[in-house]
C-alpha atoms as a PDB file:
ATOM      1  CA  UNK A   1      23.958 -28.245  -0.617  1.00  0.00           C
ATOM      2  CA  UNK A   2      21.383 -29.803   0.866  1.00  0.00           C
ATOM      3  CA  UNK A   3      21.685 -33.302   2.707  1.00  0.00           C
ATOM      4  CA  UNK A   4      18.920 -36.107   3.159  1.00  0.00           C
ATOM      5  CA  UNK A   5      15.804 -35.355   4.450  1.00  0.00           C
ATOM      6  CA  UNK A   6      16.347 -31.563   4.554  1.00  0.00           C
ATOM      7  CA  UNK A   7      14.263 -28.910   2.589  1.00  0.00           C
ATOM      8  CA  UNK A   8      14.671 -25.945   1.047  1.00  0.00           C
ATOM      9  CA  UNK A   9      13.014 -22.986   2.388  1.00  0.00           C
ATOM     10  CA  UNK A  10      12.246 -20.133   0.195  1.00  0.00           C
ATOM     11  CA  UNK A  11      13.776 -16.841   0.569  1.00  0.00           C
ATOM     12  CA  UNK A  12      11.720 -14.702   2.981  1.00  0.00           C
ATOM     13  CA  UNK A  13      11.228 -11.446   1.781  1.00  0.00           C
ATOM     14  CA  UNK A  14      10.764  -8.606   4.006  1.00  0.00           C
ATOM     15  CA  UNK A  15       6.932  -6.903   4.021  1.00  0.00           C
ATOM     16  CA  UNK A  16       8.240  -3.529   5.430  1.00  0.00           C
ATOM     17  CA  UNK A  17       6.344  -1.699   2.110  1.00  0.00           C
ATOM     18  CA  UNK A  18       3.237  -3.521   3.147  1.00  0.00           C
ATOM     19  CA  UNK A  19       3.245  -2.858   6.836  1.00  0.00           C
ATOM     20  CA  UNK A  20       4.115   1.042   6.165  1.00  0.00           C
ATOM     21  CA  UNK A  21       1.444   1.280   3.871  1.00  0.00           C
ATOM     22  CA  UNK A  22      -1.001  -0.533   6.358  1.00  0.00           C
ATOM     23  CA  UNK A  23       0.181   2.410   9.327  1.00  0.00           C
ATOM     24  CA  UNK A  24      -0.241   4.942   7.415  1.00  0.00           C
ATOM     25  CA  UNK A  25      -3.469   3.925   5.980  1.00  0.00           C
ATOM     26  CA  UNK A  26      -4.391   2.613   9.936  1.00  0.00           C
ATOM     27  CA  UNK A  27      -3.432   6.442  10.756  1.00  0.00           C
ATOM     28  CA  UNK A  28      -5.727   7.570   8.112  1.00  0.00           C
ATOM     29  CA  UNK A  29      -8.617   6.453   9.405  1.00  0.00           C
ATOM     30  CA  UNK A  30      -8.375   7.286  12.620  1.00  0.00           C
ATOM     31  CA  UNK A  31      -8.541  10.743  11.702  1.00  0.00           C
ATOM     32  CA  UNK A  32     -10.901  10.117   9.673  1.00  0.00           C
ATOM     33  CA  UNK A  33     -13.214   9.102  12.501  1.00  0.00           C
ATOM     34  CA  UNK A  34     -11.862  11.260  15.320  1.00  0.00           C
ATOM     35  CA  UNK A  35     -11.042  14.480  14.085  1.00  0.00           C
ATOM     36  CA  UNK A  36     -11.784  15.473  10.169  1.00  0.00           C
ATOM     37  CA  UNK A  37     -13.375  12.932   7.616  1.00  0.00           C
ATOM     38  CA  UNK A  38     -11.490  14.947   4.573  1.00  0.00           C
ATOM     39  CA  UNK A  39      -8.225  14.780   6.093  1.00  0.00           C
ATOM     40  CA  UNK A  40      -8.840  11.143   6.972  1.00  0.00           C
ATOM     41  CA  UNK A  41      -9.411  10.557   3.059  1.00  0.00           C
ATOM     42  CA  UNK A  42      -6.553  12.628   1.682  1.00  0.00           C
ATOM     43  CA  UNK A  43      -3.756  10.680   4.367  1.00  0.00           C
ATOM     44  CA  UNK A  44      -5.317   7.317   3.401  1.00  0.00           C
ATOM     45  CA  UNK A  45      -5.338   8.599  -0.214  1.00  0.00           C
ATOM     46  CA  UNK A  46      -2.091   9.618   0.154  1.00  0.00           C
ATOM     47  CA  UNK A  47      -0.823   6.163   2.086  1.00  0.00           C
ATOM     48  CA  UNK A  48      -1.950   4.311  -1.557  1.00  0.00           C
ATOM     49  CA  UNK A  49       0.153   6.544  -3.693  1.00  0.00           C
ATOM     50  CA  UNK A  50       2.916   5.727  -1.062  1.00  0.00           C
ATOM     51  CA  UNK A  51       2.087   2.440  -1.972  1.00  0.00           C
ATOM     52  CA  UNK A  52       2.199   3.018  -5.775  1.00  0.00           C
ATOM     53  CA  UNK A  53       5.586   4.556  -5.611  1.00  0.00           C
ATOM     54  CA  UNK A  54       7.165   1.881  -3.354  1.00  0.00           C
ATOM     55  CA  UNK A  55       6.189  -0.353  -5.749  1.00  0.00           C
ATOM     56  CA  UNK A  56       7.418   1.666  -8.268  1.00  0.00           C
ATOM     57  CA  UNK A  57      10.996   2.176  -6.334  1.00  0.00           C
ATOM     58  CA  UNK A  58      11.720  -1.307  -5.133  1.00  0.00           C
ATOM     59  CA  UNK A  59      12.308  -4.477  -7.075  1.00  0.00           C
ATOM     60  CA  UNK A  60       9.985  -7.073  -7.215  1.00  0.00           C
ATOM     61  CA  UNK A  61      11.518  -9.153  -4.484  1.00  0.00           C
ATOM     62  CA  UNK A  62      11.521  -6.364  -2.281  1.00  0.00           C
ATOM     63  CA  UNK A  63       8.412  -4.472  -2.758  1.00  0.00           C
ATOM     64  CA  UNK A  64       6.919  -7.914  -0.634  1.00  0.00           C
ATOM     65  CA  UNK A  65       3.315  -8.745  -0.609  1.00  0.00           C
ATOM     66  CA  UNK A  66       2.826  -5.020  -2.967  1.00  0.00           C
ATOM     67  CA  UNK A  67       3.755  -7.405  -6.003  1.00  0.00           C
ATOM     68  CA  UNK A  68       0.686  -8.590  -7.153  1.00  0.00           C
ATOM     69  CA  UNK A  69       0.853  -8.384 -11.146  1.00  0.00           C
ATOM     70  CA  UNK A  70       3.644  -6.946 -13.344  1.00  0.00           C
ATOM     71  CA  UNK A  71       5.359  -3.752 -11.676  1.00  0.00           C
ATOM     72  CA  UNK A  72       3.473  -1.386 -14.649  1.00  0.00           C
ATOM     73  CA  UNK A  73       0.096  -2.479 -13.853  1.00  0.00           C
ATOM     74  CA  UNK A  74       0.468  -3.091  -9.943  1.00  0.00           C
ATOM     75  CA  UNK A  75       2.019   1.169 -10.019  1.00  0.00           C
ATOM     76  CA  UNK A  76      -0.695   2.668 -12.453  1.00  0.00           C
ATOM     77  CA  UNK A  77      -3.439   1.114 -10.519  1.00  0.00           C
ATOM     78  CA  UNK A  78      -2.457   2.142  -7.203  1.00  0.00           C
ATOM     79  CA  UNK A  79      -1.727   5.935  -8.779  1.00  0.00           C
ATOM     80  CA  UNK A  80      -4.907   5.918 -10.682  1.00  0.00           C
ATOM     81  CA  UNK A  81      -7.140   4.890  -7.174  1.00  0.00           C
ATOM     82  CA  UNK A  82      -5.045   6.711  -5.016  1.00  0.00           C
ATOM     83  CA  UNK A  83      -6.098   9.944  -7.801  1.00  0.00           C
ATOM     84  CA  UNK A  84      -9.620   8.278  -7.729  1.00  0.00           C
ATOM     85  CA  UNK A  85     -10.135   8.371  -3.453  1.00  0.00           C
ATOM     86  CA  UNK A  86      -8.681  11.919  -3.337  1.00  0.00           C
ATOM     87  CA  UNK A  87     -10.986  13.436  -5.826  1.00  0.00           C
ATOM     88  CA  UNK A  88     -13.678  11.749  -4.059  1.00  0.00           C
ATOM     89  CA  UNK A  89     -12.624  13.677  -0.714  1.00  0.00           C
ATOM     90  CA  UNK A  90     -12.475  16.745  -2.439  1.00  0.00           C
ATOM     91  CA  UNK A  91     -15.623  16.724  -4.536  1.00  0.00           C
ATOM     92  CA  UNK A  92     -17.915  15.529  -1.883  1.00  0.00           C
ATOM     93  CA  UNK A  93     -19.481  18.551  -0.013  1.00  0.00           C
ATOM     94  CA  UNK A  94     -19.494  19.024   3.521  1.00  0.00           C
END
């Protein structure tokens, strides 16, 4: 119940998918530009399929700022450019 003068605040939801995502992405690229550029793309491949299934796993509320459009689109598109940035690492020659 709310009394005069006070307002409601939204429920915060928590951006844990997000952030994870964002390390291992962040992780990604470092070895991408330190160490090997292939195994740089495959981990930051691999942190958007992360991505895809956490939005896949959690509800809407919960899967944060990974909620963009409806939960079908948001997981085939994240799948289908995680597939997309992985094939690229492989294909491209040395």
């Amino acid at each position: 119940m709310l009394m005069a003068g006070e307002v409601q605040r939204p429920a915060r939801s928590s951006q844990w998918p997000l952030a994870l995502t964002i390390l291992v992405g962040l992780g990604g690229l470092v070895v991408l530009w330190f160490y090997n550029w292939r195994n740089g793309v495959l981990i930051f491949a691999g942190s958007v399929a992360l991505a895809g299934l956490l939005r896949a796993a959690l509800t809407d509320t919960a899967a944060g700022l990974l909620r963009v459009r409806g939960r079908m689109f948001d997981t085939t598109f994240l799948f289908l450019t995680a597939a997309a940035i992985a094939l690229l690492g492989l294909l491209v020659p040395n």
